Amino acid sequence: MLNQLLRRILLSLIALIGITLLVFILSHVVPGDPARLAAGPQAREAQVESVRKEYGLDKPLPQQYLIYMSDLFQGNLGKSLQSRRPVSEDLVDYFPATLELTLAATLLAVIGGIAFGILSAVHKNEWIDHLTRVISLGGVSIPVFWLGLVLVLIFYRALGWLPFGGRLDPSLSPPVHITGLYILDSLLTANWQTLGSSIAYLILPAVTLAFSSLGVVSRMTRASLLDTLQEDYIRTARGKGLQERLVLMRHALKNALIPVTTIVGLQFGGLLGGAFLVEVIFSWPGLGTYAMKAIMFLDYNGIIGVTLLTGLVFMIVNLLVDLTYLTIDPRIRAQ
Amino acid sequence: MVTIQKKLRFWGMLLTFVLLASVILGACAQPTSTSVTPVTLTIADALQPSSLDIATEYEAAAMAVNRVVYERLVRYKGNSTEIEPELASSWDVSTDGLTYTFHLRQGVKFHDGTPFNAEAVKFSFERMLAINQGPAWMFSAIDSIQAVDDNTVKFILKQPFSAFLPVLANIWGTGIISPTAVTSNTVNSDNAQAYMQDHMVGTGPYKFVEWVHGDHITLERNMDYWGGWPESADGKPIDKVVIRFITEPATQRLTLEQGDLDIAMNISVDDLAAVSKEAGLVLVEEPSMMGTYIRFNMTKAPLDNKNVREAIRYALDYKSIIDKIMLGHAVEMQGPAAIGLPGHNDNLPVFSQDLQKAKELMAASGVQTPINLEYVYETGQEDRRMVGELLQANLAEIGINLTIHTLPWESIWARVSAEDKSQTPDLTANGWWPDYADVQDYLYPMYHSSQWPPASLNIGFYGNPQVDQLLDQALAENDATARNAMYEKAQQLIVDDVASLDLYQKTMTIMMHDWVKGFVYNPIYTEAFNIYDMRISK
Amino acid sequence: MTAMPVDLTLTLAPRRTYISTLARFLKRSPLATAGLVIVIVTVLIALTSRWIVPYNPITPNLDVKLAAPSLQHLLGTDDMGRDILSRILAGTSVSLSSALIIIAISMAFGMTVGLIAGYSGGWLDDVLMRMTDIFLAFPALILAMAISATLGPSLQNALIAVAVVWWPWYARLVRGQVLSVRNMEYVEAARAVGARPIRVVLRHILPNTLGPLLVQATLDVGNTILLTASLSFIGLGAQPPTPEWGSMVSVGRLYLLSYWWVPTMPGFAILFTVLGFNLLGDALRDFADVRERAL
């Protein structure tokens, strides 16, 4: 089991180095002169040159990559051309918002998905199963950026139930920065006002984002639960006259959820990507917002930084999921 | 199965509980009435600045904070292009136009307590020139700066520069920064660039509080401001300014309508009519000097042919652009420089569509139709997209197939400044916001032949020796009448050469709640607010 | 956006039974039938849109700018006065052909890599699979965004970007299939009689991978339409005035409040089409599952 885990970590690291190379090559093949943009449209040649030097853009490509990689190992992602700050500082500023949104959506998707999954497994091929199937497939089929617009129209504009636009009521100051997750920081500092506001602001974007994954999780739960219910030990349990509810909860669900954990990692990646679109709709100051600006400025370091960070996070989440899977799956544990 | 349904009820209850808890907590978010609520002005802006450093920032996004946190020696008065004192109380110009002497206001202090004096002025300008980025190009005429005594500072120029005062009144690169704040935060002799990126220390009526990246910037009232805080019948002065970065125009409108904003900068023109009808919301609309135009790539066939360019000029349906795309929130440009700038030629023609003439010109050009041309505009500039779509239909009538591309500004710049001019798009839409109040700011960078990219923004590669000569002469000419005559002649020549399609000047449209009082729009300070003079009366 | 690789073995039985089983399966599942109908309708629209659009989807008509849905314009008009229904109909072929191009490229590339990796095994297999790991190590949308941002905004570049992100799924799927049949008797037999590797792969292995590939491709039509629309939404896809659905929503969100139909209608078109392919793909997967169990 330890071997498997080490192997996974090693593979992930190889993948990470590969991707830096890939994105780096791509971004430097594009014609364009980022130094000129940073210096301003009317900058004189000398101004442009001074910026070019400062950002190391005057060196040959392989050397720029080597510089980039050696910096990377020191946690230095270069300077962002759009914000003129170290990319790592930008990421520290913008990432917590994205993480909070993605985690909240993952939580909603998992809880809601499992509930829906159980519902349709229990009522297999009844109308309720068909309905959850349509809702699930609808969730996977709906463009998340469009769903966001529609939900805003309904819950903010028409009903006025939920706030929208940013992470927090603008009259409030953000909670003391500990993790950067507003909900967590508010809890840790017992700041109930910002806690309430940040939860309220989180609901719409998180629900929007969660919708697509909710469908996948519920389909997976249904399939897995149905498989498990056919297993011999369940039949035995039923044969012993155990209550159906007990059978479901104590035996079937526990084992049925094991394969579900594996797709949570995959879904997290999808949600992380989807968050970029949701942030645009909800003026959510996260990595997506940052990436949009980096794209507008052709800010190589910014784009690479965002891609790397999301990759790293995705990788860690998948590792954690693998670890959980290895720990809870009796078949693997037994090996 | 009944038991299972019970189980499901558990899940349902759990879900309900989670949702309820969130909603209840959300409800608690409504601020419980505290004793003194500061008078707050919340402004939504689509763009976030990339830096707050007065020496490097050169973008509209930074204007709003820059105008009230920093102060300049001189400024534009009210809604005009007239120049009035700010940190300088008076000034003299030598007869040869080479020496500008400023007498400074006394008893002014920076937000960090440092006293303001001649050394601070010298320090600020020298820092900006040393960093040599963004706005520095405007100050290339400066030879040296001398602090004569505590309250007198002298600028010596290399050659006469007729627009020097207008340049000093402009917002970019001119603010006076606290020398103590810079020296005490300088790391590796970076002139405190790293620190000033995120901080502002000026003398203005508002102090910088925080910048939550991607979300907002907060300013607070400088109670010790040298100008004091006079009582006003309009309402209370503003204690706290929050500038929120909201990219989506629809989001700005929504939050404005719900009362979460006081001012929205970027409501789309198609929404203006509907929004202004709502009770309590006011549309402030002012003529601007922000020009939008299309440049021809004059180095490449077939647009090196003047007849083809002129045919395109007559094919375009200007009236529809103003009336139906901009819905009347723009005026058609008259020549290459913005109407209203000192030196603008008011006798130039304003064009309208004449397809018959356009077809004749195409025939006269001797160019074989159909021809394919490419139109490029900057991503996000939706009005330029619509102009392109209309132009595409118009040009189809005279045998030109137009393809449209939207690119980030950086990519457009790369293509126009490429050595190989065949890379340059045939038609490039662009806009120009005035830096300072002088037509020179339009004509020189965009039409002087020394200003071809990458040097500057003559992105159509226009070159006419006569125009060059007029612009050079005017630059050094100190007599206003003589200068204006030269500029007017140059504008006429540029129009005769069909160097561009001069489209429109958008009006500045700002939606605000009627409790916001005292807003005055200055066409040079395009996106900035005179928050010091503004009041709130709720 | 989320890819669910189909990981199952499906050996093609004689064609006639396959089709008749499929027909019986569809009859039992109303949702699958609905999906099939949507897919057929969509394909028909894509093929005939040139003739069935009520108005020119490209040429502006500013006199009827932003008109609400009415009998003249069933779904209203956009900011240039173009009929939205016409643009949606014309956009069907843009979306479907984009999806087909992406799937064709990624399938061709992925299949080649998968076949080589699966058949050869050893270090080559390792290297190729590590390559797919690199591409799968990132959220699909973010990698596609980074690639198309660096290539520059255009529909063509968006398609390349999505294909670059997508092929590893096919590579893995095919490799899995190859591994499962590689050591089967008839393949062993072919190899034993001295058939060249390429012949073994093409004649004996490839045909057996087609079933699951087809299921995956059906599901991927929906996935890739969504991903391409997402790229267009953030301004990295189709160029104006191309009637691409994602960019129609993107431009339309300016008009969300006063002219809700502008962004809403193309959104429905995406939902409807993607849902159709997902219903069908989902049913096909179930069908394959059933068959697999039956075997």
PDB file of C-alpha atoms in Angstrom, chain B residues 185-412:
ATOM      1  CA  ASN B 185      10.193  51.097   2.177  1.00  0.00           C
ATOM      2  CA  THR B 186      12.907  50.843  -0.444  1.00  0.00           C
ATOM      3  CA  VAL B 187      14.212  47.311  -0.803  1.00  0.00           C
ATOM      4  CA  ASN B 188      17.269  46.607  -2.998  1.00  0.00           C
ATOM      5  CA  SER B 189      17.128  50.171  -4.328  1.00  0.00           C
ATOM      6  CA  ASP B 190      13.772  49.501  -6.016  1.00  0.00           C
ATOM      7  CA  ASN B 191      12.501  53.005  -5.242  1.00  0.00           C
ATOM      8  CA  ALA B 192       9.884  51.291  -3.038  1.00  0.00           C
ATOM      9  CA  GLN B 193       8.201  49.931  -6.164  1.00  0.00           C
ATOM     10  CA  ALA B 194       7.224  46.708  -4.417  1.00  0.00           C
ATOM     11  CA  TYR B 195       5.698  48.597  -1.512  1.00  0.00           C
ATOM     12  CA  MET B 196       3.981  51.329  -3.522  1.00  0.00           C
ATOM     13  CA  GLN B 197       2.323  48.723  -5.692  1.00  0.00           C
ATOM     14  CA  ASP B 198      -0.107  48.163  -2.812  1.00  0.00           C
ATOM     15  CA  HIS B 199       0.116  51.439  -0.884  1.00  0.00           C
ATOM     16  CA  MET B 200      -0.487  55.105  -1.475  1.00  0.00           C
ATOM     17  CA  VAL B 201       0.887  57.966   0.596  1.00  0.00           C
ATOM     18  CA  GLY B 202      -0.134  61.357  -0.757  1.00  0.00           C
ATOM     19  CA  THR B 203      -1.501  64.652   0.478  1.00  0.00           C
ATOM     20  CA  GLY B 204      -5.074  64.355  -0.865  1.00  0.00           C
ATOM     21  CA  PRO B 205      -8.440  64.506   0.900  1.00  0.00           C
ATOM     22  CA  TYR B 206      -8.623  60.694   1.099  1.00  0.00           C
ATOM     23  CA  LYS B 207      -6.245  58.165   2.605  1.00  0.00           C
ATOM     24  CA  PHE B 208      -5.637  54.696   1.279  1.00  0.00           C
ATOM     25  CA  VAL B 209      -6.917  51.942   3.605  1.00  0.00           C
ATOM     26  CA  GLU B 210      -6.812  48.576   1.872  1.00  0.00           C
ATOM     27  CA  TRP B 211      -6.887  46.786  -1.445  1.00  0.00           C
ATOM     28  CA  VAL B 212      -8.515  43.361  -1.406  1.00  0.00           C
ATOM     29  CA  HIS B 213      -7.255  42.116  -4.742  1.00  0.00           C
ATOM     30  CA  GLY B 214      -9.948  41.265  -7.219  1.00  0.00           C
ATOM     31  CA  ASP B 215     -12.603  42.717  -4.935  1.00  0.00           C
ATOM     32  CA  HIS B 216     -12.285  46.295  -3.783  1.00  0.00           C
ATOM     33  CA  ILE B 217     -10.164  49.242  -2.684  1.00  0.00           C
ATOM     34  CA  THR B 218     -11.142  51.232   0.407  1.00  0.00           C
ATOM     35  CA  LEU B 219     -10.267  54.867   1.110  1.00  0.00           C
ATOM     36  CA  GLU B 220     -11.078  56.933   4.166  1.00  0.00           C
ATOM     37  CA  ARG B 221     -11.472  60.646   4.765  1.00  0.00           C
ATOM     38  CA  ASN B 222      -8.291  62.558   5.636  1.00  0.00           C
ATOM     39  CA  MET B 223      -9.567  64.628   8.553  1.00  0.00           C
ATOM     40  CA  ASP B 224      -6.399  66.779   8.479  1.00  0.00           C
ATOM     41  CA  TYR B 225      -6.789  67.751   4.824  1.00  0.00           C
ATOM     42  CA  TRP B 226      -5.288  71.198   4.153  1.00  0.00           C
ATOM     43  CA  GLY B 227      -8.433  72.333   2.372  1.00  0.00           C
ATOM     44  CA  GLY B 228     -10.580  71.551   5.409  1.00  0.00           C
ATOM     45  CA  TRP B 229     -14.049  70.055   5.249  1.00  0.00           C
ATOM     46  CA  PRO B 230     -16.516  72.917   4.710  1.00  0.00           C
ATOM     47  CA  GLU B 231     -20.171  72.411   5.615  1.00  0.00           C
ATOM     48  CA  SER B 232     -22.427  72.001   2.630  1.00  0.00           C
ATOM     49  CA  ALA B 233     -26.165  72.208   2.238  1.00  0.00           C
ATOM     50  CA  ASP B 234     -25.887  69.277  -0.178  1.00  0.00           C
ATOM     51  CA  GLY B 235     -25.349  66.753   2.583  1.00  0.00           C
ATOM     52  CA  LYS B 236     -22.609  65.050   4.550  1.00  0.00           C
ATOM     53  CA  PRO B 237     -19.035  64.626   3.328  1.00  0.00           C
ATOM     54  CA  ILE B 238     -18.043  61.070   2.488  1.00  0.00           C
ATOM     55  CA  ASP B 239     -16.135  59.245   5.224  1.00  0.00           C
ATOM     56  CA  LYS B 240     -15.391  56.044   3.408  1.00  0.00           C
ATOM     57  CA  VAL B 241     -15.025  55.236  -0.277  1.00  0.00           C
ATOM     58  CA  VAL B 242     -15.302  51.664  -1.514  1.00  0.00           C
ATOM     59  CA  ILE B 243     -14.418  50.995  -5.135  1.00  0.00           C
ATOM     60  CA  ARG B 244     -15.670  47.540  -6.073  1.00  0.00           C
ATOM     61  CA  PHE B 245     -14.400  45.725  -9.124  1.00  0.00           C
ATOM     62  CA  ILE B 246     -17.387  44.264 -10.921  1.00  0.00           C
ATOM     63  CA  THR B 247     -16.645  43.273 -14.487  1.00  0.00           C
ATOM     64  CA  GLU B 248     -20.161  42.382 -15.584  1.00  0.00           C
ATOM     65  CA  PRO B 249     -22.295  45.376 -16.572  1.00  0.00           C
ATOM     66  CA  ALA B 250     -25.422  43.389 -15.718  1.00  0.00           C
ATOM     67  CA  THR B 251     -24.051  42.677 -12.229  1.00  0.00           C
ATOM     68  CA  GLN B 252     -23.340  46.365 -11.757  1.00  0.00           C
ATOM     69  CA  ARG B 253     -26.899  47.187 -12.736  1.00  0.00           C
ATOM     70  CA  LEU B 254     -28.369  44.555 -10.431  1.00  0.00           C
ATOM     71  CA  THR B 255     -26.357  45.631  -7.413  1.00  0.00           C
ATOM     72  CA  LEU B 256     -27.080  49.297  -8.149  1.00  0.00           C
ATOM     73  CA  GLU B 257     -30.797  48.635  -8.332  1.00  0.00           C
ATOM     74  CA  GLN B 258     -30.728  46.725  -5.065  1.00  0.00           C
ATOM     75  CA  GLY B 259     -29.070  49.730  -3.408  1.00  0.00           C
ATOM     76  CA  ASP B 260     -25.776  47.907  -2.798  1.00  0.00           C
ATOM     77  CA  LEU B 261     -23.993  50.508  -4.906  1.00  0.00           C
ATOM     78  CA  ASP B 262     -24.139  54.281  -5.064  1.00  0.00           C
ATOM     79  CA  ILE B 263     -22.505  54.677  -8.456  1.00  0.00           C
ATOM     80  CA  ALA B 264     -22.129  52.286 -11.392  1.00  0.00           C
ATOM     81  CA  MET B 265     -19.591  53.216 -14.037  1.00  0.00           C
ATOM     82  CA  ASN B 266     -20.269  50.573 -16.664  1.00  0.00           C
ATOM     83  CA  ILE B 267     -23.973  50.165 -17.348  1.00  0.00           C
ATOM     84  CA  SER B 268     -24.377  49.068 -20.966  1.00  0.00           C
ATOM     85  CA  VAL B 269     -25.947  51.669 -23.263  1.00  0.00           C
ATOM     86  CA  ASP B 270     -28.831  49.305 -24.014  1.00  0.00           C
ATOM     87  CA  ASP B 271     -29.788  49.298 -20.330  1.00  0.00           C
ATOM     88  CA  LEU B 272     -29.518  53.038 -19.722  1.00  0.00           C
ATOM     89  CA  ALA B 273     -33.060  53.900 -20.764  1.00  0.00           C
ATOM     90  CA  ALA B 274     -34.574  51.225 -18.551  1.00  0.00           C
ATOM     91  CA  VAL B 275     -32.374  52.014 -15.547  1.00  0.00           C
ATOM     92  CA  SER B 276     -32.921  55.784 -15.665  1.00  0.00           C
ATOM     93  CA  LYS B 277     -36.650  55.218 -15.464  1.00  0.00           C
ATOM     94  CA  GLU B 278     -36.284  53.666 -12.036  1.00  0.00           C
ATOM     95  CA  ALA B 279     -37.119  55.890  -9.116  1.00  0.00           C
ATOM     96  CA  GLY B 280     -34.130  57.295  -7.309  1.00  0.00           C
ATOM     97  CA  LEU B 281     -31.610  56.531 -10.045  1.00  0.00           C
ATOM     98  CA  VAL B 282     -30.025  59.301 -12.071  1.00  0.00           C
ATOM     99  CA  LEU B 283     -28.154  59.082 -15.338  1.00  0.00           C
ATOM    100  CA  VAL B 284     -25.273  61.542 -15.510  1.00  0.00           C
ATOM    101  CA  GLU B 285     -24.339  61.967 -19.133  1.00  0.00           C
ATOM    102  CA  GLU B 286     -21.562  64.278 -20.288  1.00  0.00           C
ATOM    103  CA  PRO B 287     -19.729  64.744 -23.574  1.00  0.00           C
ATOM    104  CA  SER B 288     -16.313  63.145 -23.420  1.00  0.00           C
ATOM    105  CA  MET B 289     -13.074  63.410 -25.341  1.00  0.00           C
ATOM    106  CA  MET B 290     -12.707  59.656 -25.658  1.00  0.00           C
ATOM    107  CA  GLY B 291     -12.432  58.922 -29.367  1.00  0.00           C
ATOM    108  CA  THR B 292     -13.070  55.610 -31.108  1.00  0.00           C
ATOM    109  CA  TYR B 293     -11.656  55.133 -34.583  1.00  0.00           C
ATOM    110  CA  ILE B 294     -10.507  52.578 -37.136  1.00  0.00           C
ATOM    111  CA  ARG B 295      -7.047  52.762 -38.669  1.00  0.00           C
ATOM    112  CA  PHE B 296      -6.146  51.447 -42.130  1.00  0.00           C
ATOM    113  CA  ASN B 297      -2.938  49.544 -42.667  1.00  0.00           C
ATOM    114  CA  MET B 298      -1.608  51.993 -45.242  1.00  0.00           C
ATOM    115  CA  THR B 299       1.496  49.979 -46.055  1.00  0.00           C
ATOM    116  CA  LYS B 300      -0.325  47.080 -47.672  1.00  0.00           C
ATOM    117  CA  ALA B 301      -2.457  46.617 -50.788  1.00  0.00           C
ATOM    118  CA  PRO B 302      -5.276  47.362 -51.303  1.00  0.00           C
ATOM    119  CA  LEU B 303      -5.459  49.909 -48.483  1.00  0.00           C
ATOM    120  CA  ASP B 304      -2.392  51.750 -49.741  1.00  0.00           C
ATOM    121  CA  ASN B 305      -4.825  52.911 -52.425  1.00  0.00           C
ATOM    122  CA  LYS B 306      -6.506  56.105 -51.308  1.00  0.00           C
ATOM    123  CA  ASN B 307      -9.615  55.444 -53.404  1.00  0.00           C
ATOM    124  CA  VAL B 308     -10.259  52.150 -51.606  1.00  0.00           C
ATOM    125  CA  ARG B 309      -9.914  53.833 -48.227  1.00  0.00           C
ATOM    126  CA  GLU B 310     -12.239  56.586 -49.285  1.00  0.00           C
ATOM    127  CA  ALA B 311     -14.738  54.063 -50.650  1.00  0.00           C
ATOM    128  CA  ILE B 312     -14.765  52.422 -47.206  1.00  0.00           C
ATOM    129  CA  ARG B 313     -15.200  55.842 -45.629  1.00  0.00           C
ATOM    130  CA  TYR B 314     -18.367  56.404 -47.661  1.00  0.00           C
ATOM    131  CA  ALA B 315     -19.667  52.846 -47.309  1.00  0.00           C
ATOM    132  CA  LEU B 316     -19.926  52.969 -43.530  1.00  0.00           C
ATOM    133  CA  ASP B 317     -23.326  53.752 -42.088  1.00  0.00           C
ATOM    134  CA  TYR B 318     -22.319  56.299 -39.418  1.00  0.00           C
ATOM    135  CA  LYS B 319     -25.878  57.257 -38.628  1.00  0.00           C
ATOM    136  CA  SER B 320     -26.825  53.715 -37.618  1.00  0.00           C
ATOM    137  CA  ILE B 321     -23.731  53.503 -35.427  1.00  0.00           C
ATOM    138  CA  ILE B 322     -24.672  56.627 -33.492  1.00  0.00           C
ATOM    139  CA  ASP B 323     -28.433  56.086 -33.393  1.00  0.00           C
ATOM    140  CA  LYS B 324     -28.812  52.319 -33.210  1.00  0.00           C
ATOM    141  CA  ILE B 325     -25.595  50.881 -31.855  1.00  0.00           C
ATOM    142  CA  MET B 326     -24.677  53.651 -29.429  1.00  0.00           C
ATOM    143  CA  LEU B 327     -28.362  54.630 -29.024  1.00  0.00           C
ATOM    144  CA  GLY B 328     -27.445  58.304 -29.149  1.00  0.00           C
ATOM    145  CA  HIS B 329     -24.908  58.027 -26.317  1.00  0.00           C
ATOM    146  CA  ALA B 330     -22.120  59.181 -28.634  1.00  0.00           C
ATOM    147  CA  VAL B 331     -21.374  61.896 -31.145  1.00  0.00           C
ATOM    148  CA  GLU B 332     -19.685  61.332 -34.463  1.00  0.00           C
ATOM    149  CA  MET B 333     -16.070  62.428 -34.534  1.00  0.00           C
ATOM    150  CA  GLN B 334     -15.023  65.350 -36.644  1.00  0.00           C
ATOM    151  CA  GLY B 335     -11.567  64.575 -37.924  1.00  0.00           C
ATOM    152  CA  PRO B 336      -8.855  62.638 -36.104  1.00  0.00           C
ATOM    153  CA  ALA B 337      -8.845  64.604 -32.815  1.00  0.00           C
ATOM    154  CA  ALA B 338     -11.590  64.757 -30.206  1.00  0.00           C
ATOM    155  CA  ILE B 339     -14.103  67.558 -30.412  1.00  0.00           C
ATOM    156  CA  GLY B 340     -13.669  69.875 -27.428  1.00  0.00           C
ATOM    157  CA  LEU B 341      -9.888  69.641 -27.118  1.00  0.00           C
ATOM    158  CA  PRO B 342      -8.081  72.971 -27.392  1.00  0.00           C
ATOM    159  CA  GLY B 343      -6.844  73.154 -30.995  1.00  0.00           C
ATOM    160  CA  HIS B 344      -9.559  70.990 -32.540  1.00  0.00           C
ATOM    161  CA  ASN B 345     -10.475  72.005 -36.119  1.00  0.00           C
ATOM    162  CA  ASP B 346     -14.210  72.726 -36.087  1.00  0.00           C
ATOM    163  CA  ASN B 347     -14.417  73.174 -39.866  1.00  0.00           C
ATOM    164  CA  LEU B 348     -13.725  69.571 -40.837  1.00  0.00           C
ATOM    165  CA  PRO B 349     -16.397  67.503 -42.596  1.00  0.00           C
ATOM    166  CA  VAL B 350     -18.524  64.978 -40.676  1.00  0.00           C
ATOM    167  CA  PHE B 351     -19.161  61.977 -42.899  1.00  0.00           C
ATOM    168  CA  SER B 352     -22.295  60.026 -43.710  1.00  0.00           C
ATOM    169  CA  GLN B 353     -22.989  56.941 -45.776  1.00  0.00           C
ATOM    170  CA  ASP B 354     -23.071  57.374 -49.565  1.00  0.00           C
ATOM    171  CA  LEU B 355     -23.023  53.944 -51.189  1.00  0.00           C
ATOM    172  CA  GLN B 356     -23.211  55.355 -54.713  1.00  0.00           C
ATOM    173  CA  LYS B 357     -20.074  57.381 -54.141  1.00  0.00           C
ATOM    174  CA  ALA B 358     -18.418  54.435 -52.442  1.00  0.00           C
ATOM    175  CA  LYS B 359     -19.066  52.224 -55.473  1.00  0.00           C
ATOM    176  CA  GLU B 360     -17.717  54.870 -57.842  1.00  0.00           C
ATOM    177  CA  LEU B 361     -14.581  55.203 -55.726  1.00  0.00           C
ATOM    178  CA  MET B 362     -14.122  51.417 -55.738  1.00  0.00           C
ATOM    179  CA  ALA B 363     -14.434  51.431 -59.523  1.00  0.00           C
ATOM    180  CA  ALA B 364     -11.998  54.340 -59.798  1.00  0.00           C
ATOM    181  CA  SER B 365      -9.469  52.571 -57.605  1.00  0.00           C
ATOM    182  CA  GLY B 366      -8.770  49.978 -60.277  1.00  0.00           C
ATOM    183  CA  VAL B 367      -8.720  47.281 -57.584  1.00  0.00           C
ATOM    184  CA  GLN B 368     -10.315  44.008 -58.626  1.00  0.00           C
ATOM    185  CA  THR B 369     -13.259  43.039 -56.354  1.00  0.00           C
ATOM    186  CA  PRO B 370     -14.079  41.006 -54.387  1.00  0.00           C
ATOM    187  CA  ILE B 371     -11.280  41.673 -51.921  1.00  0.00           C
ATOM    188  CA  ASN B 372     -10.793  40.193 -48.459  1.00  0.00           C
ATOM    189  CA  LEU B 373      -9.960  42.384 -45.498  1.00  0.00           C
ATOM    190  CA  GLU B 374      -9.510  41.693 -41.782  1.00  0.00           C
ATOM    191  CA  TYR B 375     -10.952  43.847 -39.010  1.00  0.00           C
ATOM    192  CA  VAL B 376      -9.499  43.510 -35.517  1.00  0.00           C
ATOM    193  CA  TYR B 377     -10.785  44.890 -32.239  1.00  0.00           C
ATOM    194  CA  GLU B 378      -9.894  44.503 -28.582  1.00  0.00           C
ATOM    195  CA  THR B 379     -11.671  41.760 -26.651  1.00  0.00           C
ATOM    196  CA  GLY B 380     -14.434  43.069 -24.422  1.00  0.00           C
ATOM    197  CA  GLN B 381     -15.074  46.266 -26.397  1.00  0.00           C
ATOM    198  CA  GLU B 382     -18.580  45.288 -27.401  1.00  0.00           C
ATOM    199  CA  ASP B 383     -19.309  48.537 -29.256  1.00  0.00           C
ATOM    200  CA  ARG B 384     -16.352  47.836 -31.549  1.00  0.00           C
ATOM    201  CA  ARG B 385     -17.681  44.350 -32.189  1.00  0.00           C
ATOM    202  CA  MET B 386     -21.017  45.788 -33.291  1.00  0.00           C
ATOM    203  CA  VAL B 387     -19.288  48.390 -35.461  1.00  0.00           C
ATOM    204  CA  GLY B 388     -17.355  45.555 -37.090  1.00  0.00           C
ATOM    205  CA  GLU B 389     -20.507  43.538 -37.711  1.00  0.00           C
ATOM    206  CA  LEU B 390     -22.172  46.550 -39.306  1.00  0.00           C
ATOM    207  CA  LEU B 391     -19.068  47.398 -41.318  1.00  0.00           C
ATOM    208  CA  GLN B 392     -19.014  43.809 -42.561  1.00  0.00           C
ATOM    209  CA  ALA B 393     -22.521  44.209 -43.945  1.00  0.00           C
ATOM    210  CA  ASN B 394     -21.762  47.675 -45.381  1.00  0.00           C
ATOM    211  CA  LEU B 395     -18.590  46.575 -47.119  1.00  0.00           C
ATOM    212  CA  ALA B 396     -20.301  43.558 -48.649  1.00  0.00           C
ATOM    213  CA  GLU B 397     -22.184  46.128 -50.760  1.00  0.00           C
ATOM    214  CA  ILE B 398     -19.003  47.355 -52.398  1.00  0.00           C
ATOM    215  CA  GLY B 399     -17.383  43.994 -52.962  1.00  0.00           C
ATOM    216  CA  ILE B 400     -15.296  43.686 -49.808  1.00  0.00           C
ATOM    217  CA  ASN B 401     -15.440  40.580 -47.600  1.00  0.00           C
ATOM    218  CA  LEU B 402     -14.605  41.538 -44.070  1.00  0.00           C
ATOM    219  CA  THR B 403     -13.589  38.981 -41.466  1.00  0.00           C
ATOM    220  CA  ILE B 404     -13.701  40.005 -37.819  1.00  0.00           C
ATOM    221  CA  HIS B 405     -11.234  39.032 -35.120  1.00  0.00           C
ATOM    222  CA  THR B 406     -11.263  39.877 -31.457  1.00  0.00           C
ATOM    223  CA  LEU B 407      -7.909  39.787 -29.695  1.00  0.00           C
ATOM    224  CA  PRO B 408      -6.442  40.880 -26.390  1.00  0.00           C
ATOM    225  CA  TRP B 409      -4.786  44.290 -26.728  1.00  0.00           C
ATOM    226  CA  GLU B 410      -1.384  42.673 -26.302  1.00  0.00           C
ATOM    227  CA  SER B 411      -1.918  40.483 -29.375  1.00  0.00           C
ATOM    228  CA  ILE B 412      -3.159  43.430 -31.414  1.00  0.00           C
TER     229      ILE B 412
END
